[in-house]
Amino acid sequence: MWCVAKLDEEYIARMEDVLKTYEKPLTEREPVVCVDEKPVVLHEDTRPTTPLQQGRVARRDYEYLRCGTANVFCGIEPRQDGTFTKATPTRSSPEFADFLLGIAEHYPAADTIHLIVDNLSTHTRKALVERFGEEAGGWLWNRFTVHYTPNMEAG
């Protein structure tokens, strides 16, 4: 069940910042991208699928072989139809940095990219600097105006 843990000043300020960012007029110079990640379980079929036939739907057996896990980074542009996805073995800082590089490359003419992210420990300037070095990582981080979502932890 989703709930607001504690409505303190920081929570309200972050929520207002995110909502104001969502309300910004759509512009190529300041796109808005929301980023999150999701762990996924990788499955392999253990029996062949019965293909689609006239009058019958394709059939797939419910049994599967578990083949580990992966991560999917996902970015969406809430005011457009744009999406960014990248599957990675984990959700580590270097993989997050590479994902942001791909987003930045998509907007070469942007003055800033408004990035809405949660408070995960990898969503920081440090992740980019460790991956690309101080100069390049700092430059890449500065391409973004970062808007952190409110912290959902109980106080």
Coordinates of C-alpha atoms in Angstrom, one line a residue:
M1 CA 0.0 0.0 0.0
W2 CA 1.3 3.4 -0.9
C3 CA 1.1 6.2 1.6
V4 CA 2.7 9.4 2.6
A5 CA 5.0 8.8 5.5
K6 CA 5.4 12.2 7.0
L7 CA 4.3 15.6 5.6
D8 CA 7.2 17.8 6.8
E9 CA 8.6 20.9 5.2
E10 CA 11.1 19.0 3.1
Y11 CA 8.5 16.6 1.7
I12 CA 6.2 19.5 0.8
A13 CA 9.0 21.5 -0.8
R14 CA 10.1 18.6 -2.9
M15 CA 6.6 17.7 -4.0
E16 CA 5.9 21.3 -5.0
D17 CA 9.2 21.5 -7.0
V18 CA 8.3 18.3 -8.9
L19 CA 4.8 19.5 -9.6
K20 CA 6.1 22.9 -10.8
T21 CA 8.5 21.0 -13.1
Y22 CA 5.7 18.9 -14.5
E23 CA 3.8 22.1 -15.3
K24 CA 6.6 23.8 -17.2
P25 CA 5.7 24.6 -20.8
L26 CA 7.1 22.0 -23.3
T27 CA 10.3 23.3 -24.8
E28 CA 13.2 21.8 -26.6
R29 CA 15.6 23.9 -24.6
E30 CA 14.4 22.5 -21.3
P31 CA 13.0 19.0 -21.6
V32 CA 11.7 17.2 -18.6
V33 CA 12.6 13.5 -18.1
C34 CA 11.5 11.3 -15.2
V35 CA 13.8 8.4 -14.4
D36 CA 13.4 5.2 -12.4
E37 CA 14.6 1.6 -12.5
K38 CA 12.9 -1.7 -12.1
P39 CA 14.4 -5.1 -11.3
V40 CA 13.1 -7.9 -13.6
V41 CA 13.3 -11.7 -13.4
L42 CA 14.5 -13.4 -16.6
H43 CA 12.6 -16.5 -17.7
E44 CA 13.2 -19.1 -20.3
D45 CA 10.4 -21.3 -21.7
T46 CA 10.7 -25.0 -20.8
R47 CA 8.2 -26.2 -23.4
P48 CA 7.7 -25.0 -27.0
T49 CA 5.0 -22.4 -27.6
T50 CA 2.1 -23.6 -29.8
P51 CA 1.8 -21.0 -32.6
L52 CA -1.2 -19.1 -33.6
Q53 CA -3.6 -21.0 -35.8
Q54 CA -6.8 -20.1 -37.5
G55 CA -9.5 -20.1 -34.9
R56 CA -7.0 -20.7 -32.0
V57 CA -4.8 -18.3 -30.0
A58 CA -1.2 -19.0 -29.5
R59 CA -0.5 -21.1 -26.4
R60 CA 2.4 -20.7 -24.0
D61 CA 3.0 -23.0 -21.1
Y62 CA 3.1 -21.4 -17.6
E63 CA 6.2 -23.4 -16.6
Y64 CA 9.5 -21.6 -17.0
L65 CA 13.1 -21.8 -16.0
R66 CA 14.4 -18.9 -13.9
C67 CA 17.5 -17.4 -15.5
G68 CA 18.5 -14.7 -13.0
T69 CA 17.6 -11.1 -12.7
A70 CA 18.4 -7.8 -14.5
N71 CA 17.6 -4.1 -14.2
V72 CA 15.7 -1.9 -16.6
F73 CA 16.3 1.9 -16.4
C74 CA 13.3 3.8 -17.8
G75 CA 13.0 7.5 -18.6
I76 CA 9.8 9.1 -19.8
E77 CA 9.0 12.6 -21.0
P78 CA 5.7 13.4 -19.3
R79 CA 4.7 16.1 -21.7
Q80 CA 5.6 14.1 -24.8
D81 CA 5.6 10.5 -26.0
G82 CA 9.4 10.0 -25.6
T83 CA 10.8 7.1 -23.6
F84 CA 14.3 5.9 -22.8
T85 CA 15.0 2.4 -21.7
K86 CA 18.1 0.5 -21.0
A87 CA 18.5 -3.1 -19.7
T88 CA 21.5 -3.6 -17.5
P89 CA 22.8 -6.5 -15.3
T90 CA 22.4 -4.4 -12.1
R91 CA 21.3 -0.9 -11.1
S92 CA 24.8 0.2 -10.2
S93 CA 26.2 3.8 -10.3
P94 CA 28.2 3.3 -13.5
E95 CA 25.1 1.9 -15.3
F96 CA 23.1 4.9 -14.1
A97 CA 25.8 7.2 -15.3
D98 CA 25.8 5.6 -18.7
F99 CA 22.0 5.9 -18.9
L100 CA 22.1 9.6 -18.1
L101 CA 24.8 10.0 -20.8
G102 CA 22.4 8.5 -23.3
I103 CA 19.6 10.9 -22.3
A104 CA 22.0 13.9 -22.5
E105 CA 23.1 12.8 -26.0
H106 CA 19.4 12.8 -27.1
Y107 CA 19.2 16.6 -26.3
P108 CA 22.4 18.1 -27.6
A109 CA 20.8 21.6 -27.9
A110 CA 19.1 21.7 -24.5
D111 CA 20.2 24.4 -22.1
T112 CA 19.3 22.1 -19.3
I113 CA 17.5 18.8 -18.9
H114 CA 15.1 18.7 -16.0
L115 CA 15.7 15.3 -14.4
I116 CA 13.2 13.9 -11.9
V117 CA 14.6 11.0 -9.9
D118 CA 14.1 9.4 -6.5
N119 CA 16.6 9.5 -3.7
L120 CA 18.5 6.3 -4.5
S121 CA 22.1 6.5 -3.5
T122 CA 23.3 6.1 -7.1
H123 CA 21.3 9.1 -8.3
T124 CA 24.1 11.6 -7.6
R125 CA 26.8 13.7 -9.1
K126 CA 29.3 11.3 -7.5
A127 CA 28.1 8.4 -9.7
L128 CA 28.9 10.4 -12.9
V129 CA 32.3 11.7 -11.6
E130 CA 33.3 8.2 -10.6
R131 CA 32.3 6.8 -14.0
F132 CA 33.7 9.6 -16.3
G133 CA 36.1 11.5 -14.1
E134 CA 35.8 14.9 -12.5
E135 CA 35.8 17.1 -15.6
A136 CA 33.5 15.0 -17.9
G137 CA 31.3 13.7 -15.0
G138 CA 30.9 17.1 -13.6
W139 CA 30.1 18.5 -17.0
L140 CA 27.5 15.8 -17.6
W141 CA 25.9 16.3 -14.2
N142 CA 25.6 20.0 -14.9
R143 CA 23.6 19.3 -18.1
F144 CA 20.8 18.4 -15.7
T145 CA 18.7 20.3 -13.3
V146 CA 17.9 17.6 -10.8
H147 CA 14.6 17.4 -9.0
Y148 CA 14.4 14.8 -6.3
T149 CA 11.1 13.3 -5.4
P150 CA 9.9 13.5 -1.8
N151 CA 11.4 10.8 0.5
M152 CA 8.7 8.2 1.2
E153 CA 10.4 6.7 4.3
A154 CA 8.6 6.8 7.6
G155 CA 10.0 9.4 10.0

